[in-house]
């Protein structure tokens, strides 16, 4: 190893070290082949299993999209009906899991969601069978069937976990899931105790479609790392939730809405955007993306829904008006144009949530309710050619130091 100076930067892609180049943050490092989703960041295109997100958002619903993401193809009518039945039959939680959520009623819901997923895994007999099989290196047809059954359970149960935490946090009685409501409508029903307005249910369903998968961001990579050890699906999803709750990943839509509320007046947008171009200036939440160097297609879709929502229910806090004014300034500012910084889906998604009465802290849990299908699909795909992750670090410290007894230091 050479004695060259270690050069570490906090931004940028490749860092130099005595051992050679380091790809900081593993940016653009490939970890596997996938057929689940693809992104063209330069053109602003997102596909699930080869289907454009615009078509799925227009013609499909979350149940059908989650089947597509999980099983790799669009279902027939009878397959979709049976899949919906299985999801509805799996919405309830183990009583011990409910008590875990109750005990964490005053905690942030992302902490409760992590704990609830882990608890449910501890009591799922299918999960225990799969764990025993994996311990002896067995993962064949029977085990794969178990894994897909567990995956469906996780998709079905996460909305219940989030809704139950909301009810406990407000000191309200639980609202049990109904099997005559869609995935999105049932979620709002369990949260608020009444059948939701159809437009609100459509908005949740649309949000779930748009966030179902996005290749390998931090939370999905975390799920890969955990499952590569042959840990179970519940533990891998709990770990993914832990990664998602970081403000650099899943919390941007909450911060965007908070910013809009603080600004309050669309006329302040130009001054804010100008300030954001200066060193040490404010960060515009929901602007820019690690992959997209064009307008996020999901943002365009949810912007249109948000426009429809405020057209029906009003915009008393000027959230849509402020966001529209900021977007106008961003799109016409050379600083953002040159750096290819455009609004992403977080820029628009929190507005409708706020007006539906969803508290800020539940924005990211709803993200998890959607993304769980992507997590489990990637887990199952990786298990088809599993290898434990074991990266290396370049040691840049001294060697062979002489130990000094404590009374001589």
Coordinates of C-alpha atoms in Angstrom, one line a residue:
X1 CA 0.0 0.0 0.0
X2 CA 1.3 3.4 -0.9
X3 CA 1.8 6.2 1.7
X4 CA -0.2 8.7 -0.3
X5 CA -2.5 11.1 1.6
X6 CA -6.1 9.9 1.9
X7 CA -8.4 12.3 0.2
X8 CA -12.0 12.3 1.4
X9 CA -14.8 14.6 0.3
X10 CA -18.4 14.7 1.5
X11 CA -19.8 15.0 -2.0
X12 CA -19.0 13.7 -5.4
X13 CA -18.8 10.2 -6.7
X14 CA -15.2 8.8 -6.6
X15 CA -12.9 9.4 -3.6
X16 CA -9.2 8.6 -3.5
X17 CA -7.6 6.4 -0.8
X18 CA -4.3 4.5 -0.3
X19 CA -6.2 1.4 -1.5
X20 CA -7.5 3.0 -4.7
X21 CA -10.8 4.7 -5.7
X22 CA -13.8 4.6 -3.4
X23 CA -17.3 5.1 -4.8
X24 CA -18.7 7.3 -2.1
X25 CA -22.2 6.3 -1.2
X26 CA -21.9 3.4 -3.7
X27 CA -23.4 5.8 -6.3
X28 CA -24.2 4.0 -9.5
X29 CA -22.6 0.7 -8.3
X30 CA -24.5 -2.2 -9.7
X31 CA -25.5 -4.9 -7.2
X32 CA -27.6 -7.3 -9.3
X33 CA -29.7 -7.8 -12.4
X34 CA -33.4 -6.9 -12.0
X35 CA -36.6 -7.0 -14.0
X36 CA -38.7 -5.1 -11.4
X37 CA -38.2 -1.5 -12.2
X38 CA -36.1 0.8 -14.4
X39 CA -35.4 4.5 -14.5
X40 CA -34.2 6.7 -17.3
X41 CA -33.0 9.7 -15.2
X42 CA -32.0 11.8 -18.2
X43 CA -35.4 11.6 -19.8
X44 CA -37.5 11.3 -16.7
X45 CA -39.0 7.8 -17.4
X46 CA -40.0 5.2 -14.8
X47 CA -41.1 1.6 -15.7
X48 CA -42.5 -1.2 -13.5
X49 CA -41.8 -4.5 -15.2
X50 CA -41.7 -2.7 -18.5
X51 CA -44.9 -0.7 -18.1
X52 CA -44.6 3.1 -17.9
X53 CA -45.7 4.7 -14.7
X54 CA -48.0 7.1 -16.5
X55 CA -50.1 4.2 -17.9
X56 CA -50.2 2.4 -14.6
X57 CA -51.3 5.5 -12.8
X58 CA -54.0 6.2 -15.4
X59 CA -55.4 2.7 -15.9
X60 CA -54.5 0.6 -12.8
X61 CA -54.9 0.5 -9.1
X62 CA -52.5 -0.5 -6.3
X63 CA -53.7 -4.0 -6.0
X64 CA -53.0 -4.7 -9.6
X65 CA -49.7 -2.8 -9.6
X66 CA -48.5 -4.7 -6.5
X67 CA -49.4 -8.0 -8.2
X68 CA -47.4 -6.8 -11.2
X69 CA -44.4 -5.8 -9.1
X70 CA -44.4 -8.9 -7.0
X71 CA -45.2 -11.6 -9.6
X72 CA -43.7 -10.0 -12.7
X73 CA -46.8 -9.8 -14.9
X74 CA -50.3 -8.2 -15.0
X75 CA -52.9 -10.5 -13.5
X76 CA -56.0 -11.9 -15.2
X77 CA -59.3 -10.8 -13.8
X78 CA -59.7 -14.0 -11.8
X79 CA -56.1 -13.8 -10.6
X80 CA -56.6 -10.3 -9.4
X81 CA -59.8 -11.1 -7.6
X82 CA -58.1 -14.0 -5.8
X83 CA -55.1 -11.9 -4.9
X84 CA -57.4 -9.1 -3.5
X85 CA -59.1 -11.8 -1.4
X86 CA -55.8 -13.0 0.0
X87 CA -54.8 -9.5 0.9
X88 CA -58.1 -8.7 2.6
X89 CA -57.9 -12.0 4.6
X90 CA -54.4 -11.0 5.9
X91 CA -55.1 -7.5 7.1
X92 CA -55.5 -8.3 10.7
X93 CA -52.6 -8.4 13.1
X94 CA -51.5 -10.8 15.8
X95 CA -52.8 -9.5 19.2
X96 CA -49.3 -9.3 20.5
X97 CA -48.4 -7.0 17.6
X98 CA -51.4 -4.8 18.5
X99 CA -50.0 -4.5 22.0
X100 CA -46.6 -3.5 20.7
X101 CA -48.2 -0.7 18.7
X102 CA -50.3 0.4 21.7
X103 CA -47.1 0.5 23.9
X104 CA -45.5 2.8 21.3
X105 CA -48.6 5.1 20.9
X106 CA -46.6 8.2 21.7
X107 CA -43.5 7.3 19.7
X108 CA -43.0 8.4 16.1
X109 CA -45.0 6.0 13.9
X110 CA -41.9 4.9 12.0
X111 CA -40.4 3.5 15.3
X112 CA -43.8 1.8 15.9
X113 CA -43.9 0.4 12.4
X114 CA -40.4 -1.1 12.7
X115 CA -41.3 -2.8 15.9
X116 CA -44.7 -3.9 14.7
X117 CA -43.2 -5.6 11.6
X118 CA -40.6 -7.4 13.7
X119 CA -43.3 -8.5 16.2
X120 CA -45.6 -9.8 13.5
X121 CA -42.7 -11.8 12.1
X122 CA -42.1 -13.4 15.5
X123 CA -45.7 -14.7 15.6
X124 CA -46.1 -15.7 11.9
X125 CA -45.9 -19.5 11.7
X126 CA -45.1 -19.4 8.0
X127 CA -42.2 -17.1 8.8
X128 CA -40.9 -19.5 11.4
X129 CA -41.1 -22.4 8.9
X130 CA -39.2 -20.4 6.4
X131 CA -36.5 -19.4 9.0
X132 CA -35.9 -23.0 9.8
X133 CA -35.6 -23.9 6.2
X134 CA -33.1 -21.1 5.5
X135 CA -31.0 -22.1 8.4
X136 CA -30.3 -25.5 6.8
X137 CA -29.8 -23.9 3.3
X138 CA -33.1 -25.1 1.9
X139 CA -35.0 -22.7 -0.5
X140 CA -36.9 -24.7 -3.1
X141 CA -40.5 -24.7 -4.4
X142 CA -42.1 -25.2 -1.0
X143 CA -40.0 -22.4 0.6
X144 CA -40.6 -20.1 -2.3
X145 CA -44.3 -20.5 -1.9
X146 CA -44.0 -19.7 1.8
X147 CA -41.9 -16.6 1.0
X148 CA -44.5 -15.2 -1.5
X149 CA -47.3 -15.9 1.0
X150 CA -45.3 -13.9 3.6
X151 CA -44.7 -11.1 1.1
X152 CA -48.4 -10.8 0.5
X153 CA -49.1 -10.7 4.3
X154 CA -46.6 -7.8 4.7
X155 CA -48.3 -5.9 1.9
X156 CA -51.7 -6.5 3.6
X157 CA -50.7 -5.7 7.1
X158 CA -48.6 -2.5 6.9
X159 CA -51.7 -0.3 6.4
X160 CA -53.3 -1.8 9.5
X161 CA -50.1 -1.1 11.5
X162 CA -50.0 2.5 10.5
X163 CA -53.7 3.1 11.0
X164 CA -53.7 1.4 14.4
X165 CA -50.8 3.6 15.6
X166 CA -52.7 6.7 14.5
X167 CA -55.8 5.6 16.4
X168 CA -53.8 4.7 19.6
X169 CA -51.9 8.0 19.3
X170 CA -55.2 9.9 19.4
X171 CA -56.6 7.8 22.2
X172 CA -59.3 6.5 19.9
X173 CA -60.8 3.0 19.6
X174 CA -59.4 0.8 16.8
X175 CA -61.3 0.6 13.6
X176 CA -61.0 -3.0 12.2
X177 CA -60.3 -3.5 8.5
X178 CA -63.2 -4.1 6.2
X179 CA -63.1 -6.6 3.4
X180 CA -65.5 -4.7 1.1
X181 CA -63.1 -1.7 0.7
X182 CA -60.1 -1.4 -1.6
X183 CA -56.6 -1.3 -0.2
X184 CA -56.5 2.5 -0.2
X185 CA -60.0 3.2 0.9
X186 CA -59.7 0.7 3.8
X187 CA -56.5 2.4 5.0
X188 CA -58.3 5.8 5.3
X189 CA -61.3 4.1 6.8
X190 CA -59.2 2.5 9.5
X191 CA -57.4 5.8 10.2
X192 CA -60.4 8.1 10.4
X193 CA -63.3 5.8 11.2
X194 CA -65.5 6.6 8.2
X195 CA -65.6 5.8 4.5
X196 CA -63.3 8.2 2.7
X197 CA -64.3 10.6 0.0
X198 CA -63.7 8.8 -3.3
X199 CA -61.2 11.5 -4.4
X200 CA -59.2 11.0 -1.2
X201 CA -59.2 7.3 -1.7
X202 CA -58.1 7.8 -5.3
X203 CA -55.3 10.0 -4.1
X204 CA -54.0 7.4 -1.6
X205 CA -54.2 4.7 -4.3
X206 CA -52.3 6.9 -6.8
X207 CA -49.6 7.7 -4.2
X208 CA -49.2 3.9 -3.5
X209 CA -48.8 3.2 -7.2
X210 CA -46.2 5.9 -7.7
X211 CA -44.1 4.7 -4.8
X212 CA -44.4 0.9 -5.2
X213 CA -40.8 0.6 -6.4
X214 CA -37.8 2.7 -7.5
X215 CA -35.0 0.4 -8.3
X216 CA -32.4 0.3 -5.4
X217 CA -32.6 3.4 -3.1
X218 CA -31.2 3.2 0.4
X219 CA -34.1 1.4 2.0
X220 CA -34.3 -1.3 -0.8
X221 CA -30.5 -1.7 -0.6
X222 CA -30.8 -2.2 3.2
X223 CA -33.4 -4.9 2.6
X224 CA -30.9 -6.6 0.2
X225 CA -28.1 -6.5 2.8
X226 CA -30.2 -8.0 5.5
X227 CA -31.8 -10.7 3.4
X228 CA -28.4 -11.6 1.9
X229 CA -27.6 -13.1 5.3
X230 CA -30.7 -15.4 4.9
X231 CA -32.5 -13.4 7.5
X232 CA -36.3 -13.4 7.2
X233 CA -38.6 -11.1 5.2
X234 CA -40.0 -9.4 8.3
X235 CA -36.6 -8.5 9.6
X236 CA -35.5 -7.3 6.2
X237 CA -38.6 -5.1 5.8
X238 CA -38.1 -3.7 9.4
X239 CA -34.6 -2.8 8.4
X240 CA -35.8 -1.1 5.2
X241 CA -38.2 0.9 7.3
X242 CA -35.3 2.0 9.5
X243 CA -33.5 3.3 6.4
X244 CA -36.6 4.9 5.0
X245 CA -37.2 7.1 8.1
X246 CA -34.0 9.0 7.5
X247 CA -34.7 12.6 6.4
X248 CA -32.5 12.1 3.3
X249 CA -34.8 9.4 2.1
X250 CA -38.4 9.2 3.1
X251 CA -39.1 12.4 4.9
X252 CA -38.9 15.1 2.2
X253 CA -42.6 15.4 1.5
X254 CA -43.2 16.3 5.1
X255 CA -40.5 19.0 5.1
X256 CA -41.8 20.4 1.8
X257 CA -45.3 20.9 3.2
X258 CA -43.8 22.5 6.3
X259 CA -41.9 24.9 4.1
X260 CA -45.1 25.8 2.2
X261 CA -46.9 26.6 5.4
X262 CA -44.0 28.7 6.6
X263 CA -43.9 30.7 3.4
X264 CA -47.6 31.1 3.2
X265 CA -47.7 33.6 0.4
X266 CA -46.9 32.7 -3.3
X267 CA -45.4 36.2 -3.8
X268 CA -42.5 35.1 -1.5
X269 CA -41.4 32.3 -3.9
X270 CA -39.0 34.3 -6.0
X271 CA -37.1 35.6 -3.0
X272 CA -36.9 32.1 -1.5
X273 CA -35.7 30.5 -4.7
X274 CA -33.0 33.2 -5.2
X275 CA -31.9 32.7 -1.6
X276 CA -31.5 28.9 -2.3
X277 CA -28.9 29.6 -5.0
X278 CA -26.6 31.3 -2.5
X279 CA -24.0 29.6 -0.4
X280 CA -25.6 28.7 2.9
X281 CA -29.1 29.4 1.6
X282 CA -32.2 27.4 2.4
X283 CA -32.6 24.0 0.9
X284 CA -35.7 23.6 -1.3
X285 CA -37.2 20.3 -0.2
X286 CA -38.6 18.2 -3.0
X287 CA -36.3 19.7 -5.6
X288 CA -33.5 17.6 -7.2
X289 CA -33.0 13.9 -7.2
X290 CA -30.0 11.5 -7.2
X291 CA -31.2 9.7 -10.3
X292 CA -33.6 12.1 -12.2
X293 CA -31.9 14.8 -14.2
X294 CA -35.3 15.7 -15.7
X295 CA -38.7 16.3 -14.2
X296 CA -39.7 13.4 -12.1
X297 CA -42.6 11.7 -13.9
X298 CA -44.3 10.8 -10.6
X299 CA -44.2 14.5 -9.6
X300 CA -46.1 15.4 -12.8
X301 CA -48.8 12.8 -12.1
X302 CA -49.3 13.8 -8.5
X303 CA -49.2 17.5 -9.3
X304 CA -52.3 16.9 -11.5
X305 CA -54.0 15.0 -8.7
X306 CA -53.2 17.8 -6.2
X307 CA -54.7 20.3 -8.6
X308 CA -57.9 18.3 -8.8
X309 CA -58.0 17.9 -5.0
X310 CA -57.7 21.6 -4.2
X311 CA -60.1 22.4 -6.9
X312 CA -62.7 20.3 -5.1
X313 CA -61.8 21.0 -1.5
X314 CA -60.0 24.4 -1.7
X315 CA -56.5 25.6 -0.8
X316 CA -57.1 27.5 2.4
X317 CA -53.4 27.4 3.4
X318 CA -52.1 28.3 -0.1
X319 CA -50.1 25.1 -0.2
X320 CA -50.7 24.4 -3.9
X321 CA -50.4 28.0 -4.8
X322 CA -47.1 28.3 -3.0
X323 CA -45.7 25.1 -4.5
X324 CA -46.8 26.2 -7.9
X325 CA -45.0 29.6 -7.5
X326 CA -41.8 27.9 -6.3
X327 CA -41.9 25.4 -9.1
X328 CA -42.3 28.3 -11.6
X329 CA -39.3 30.0 -10.2
X330 CA -37.2 26.8 -10.1
X331 CA -37.9 25.9 -13.7
X332 CA -37.0 29.3 -14.9
X333 CA -33.9 29.9 -12.8
X334 CA -30.5 29.3 -14.6
X335 CA -29.0 27.9 -11.3
X336 CA -31.4 25.0 -11.2
X337 CA -31.5 24.6 -15.0
X338 CA -27.7 24.2 -15.3
X339 CA -27.6 21.7 -12.5
X340 CA -30.7 19.8 -13.8
X341 CA -32.6 20.2 -10.5
X342 CA -36.3 19.7 -11.0
X343 CA -39.2 19.0 -8.6
X344 CA -39.5 15.4 -7.6
X345 CA -42.6 13.5 -6.3
X346 CA -42.0 14.8 -2.7
X347 CA -42.5 18.3 -3.9
X348 CA -46.2 17.6 -4.5
X349 CA -47.3 14.5 -2.6
X350 CA -47.7 16.0 0.9
X351 CA -50.2 18.7 -0.1
X352 CA -53.2 16.4 -0.5
X353 CA -52.2 14.4 2.6
X354 CA -52.3 17.6 4.6
X355 CA -55.7 18.5 3.4
X356 CA -57.0 15.0 4.0
X357 CA -56.1 15.5 7.7
X358 CA -53.1 13.1 7.7
X359 CA -50.5 14.4 10.2
X360 CA -47.0 15.1 9.0
X361 CA -45.5 12.2 10.9
X362 CA -47.6 9.7 8.9
X363 CA -46.4 10.8 5.5
X364 CA -43.3 8.6 5.6
X365 CA -45.2 5.6 7.0
X366 CA -47.6 5.8 4.0
X367 CA -44.5 5.7 1.8
X368 CA -43.6 2.4 3.5
X369 CA -47.2 1.1 3.0
X370 CA -46.5 1.6 -0.7
X371 CA -42.9 0.6 -1.0
X372 CA -43.2 -2.7 0.9
X373 CA -44.1 -4.5 -2.3
X374 CA -40.9 -3.2 -3.9
X375 CA -38.9 -4.3 -0.9
X376 CA -40.3 -7.9 -0.9
X377 CA -40.1 -8.2 -4.6
X378 CA -36.4 -7.3 -4.6
X379 CA -35.8 -9.6 -1.7
X380 CA -37.3 -12.6 -3.5
X381 CA -35.5 -11.7 -6.7
X382 CA -32.2 -11.5 -4.8
X383 CA -32.7 -14.9 -3.2
X384 CA -32.8 -16.5 -6.6
X385 CA -29.0 -15.8 -6.8
X386 CA -28.1 -14.9 -3.3
X387 CA -24.7 -13.9 -2.1
X388 CA -24.0 -12.2 1.2
X389 CA -22.8 -8.6 1.0
X390 CA -19.3 -8.1 2.3
X391 CA -17.8 -4.8 1.2
X392 CA -14.4 -3.6 2.3
X393 CA -13.1 -0.4 3.8
X394 CA -9.7 1.1 3.2
X395 CA -7.9 1.4 6.6
X396 CA -6.1 4.7 6.8
X397 CA -4.8 4.6 10.4
X398 CA -1.5 3.4 12.0
X399 CA -0.4 -0.2 12.6
X400 CA 1.6 -1.9 15.4
X401 CA 1.3 0.7 18.0
X402 CA 2.9 -0.1 21.4
X403 CA 0.3 -0.8 24.1
X404 CA 0.8 1.5 27.1
X405 CA -0.5 0.3 30.5
X406 CA -3.3 2.4 31.8
X407 CA -1.3 3.8 34.8
X408 CA 1.4 5.0 32.5
X409 CA -0.9 7.0 30.1

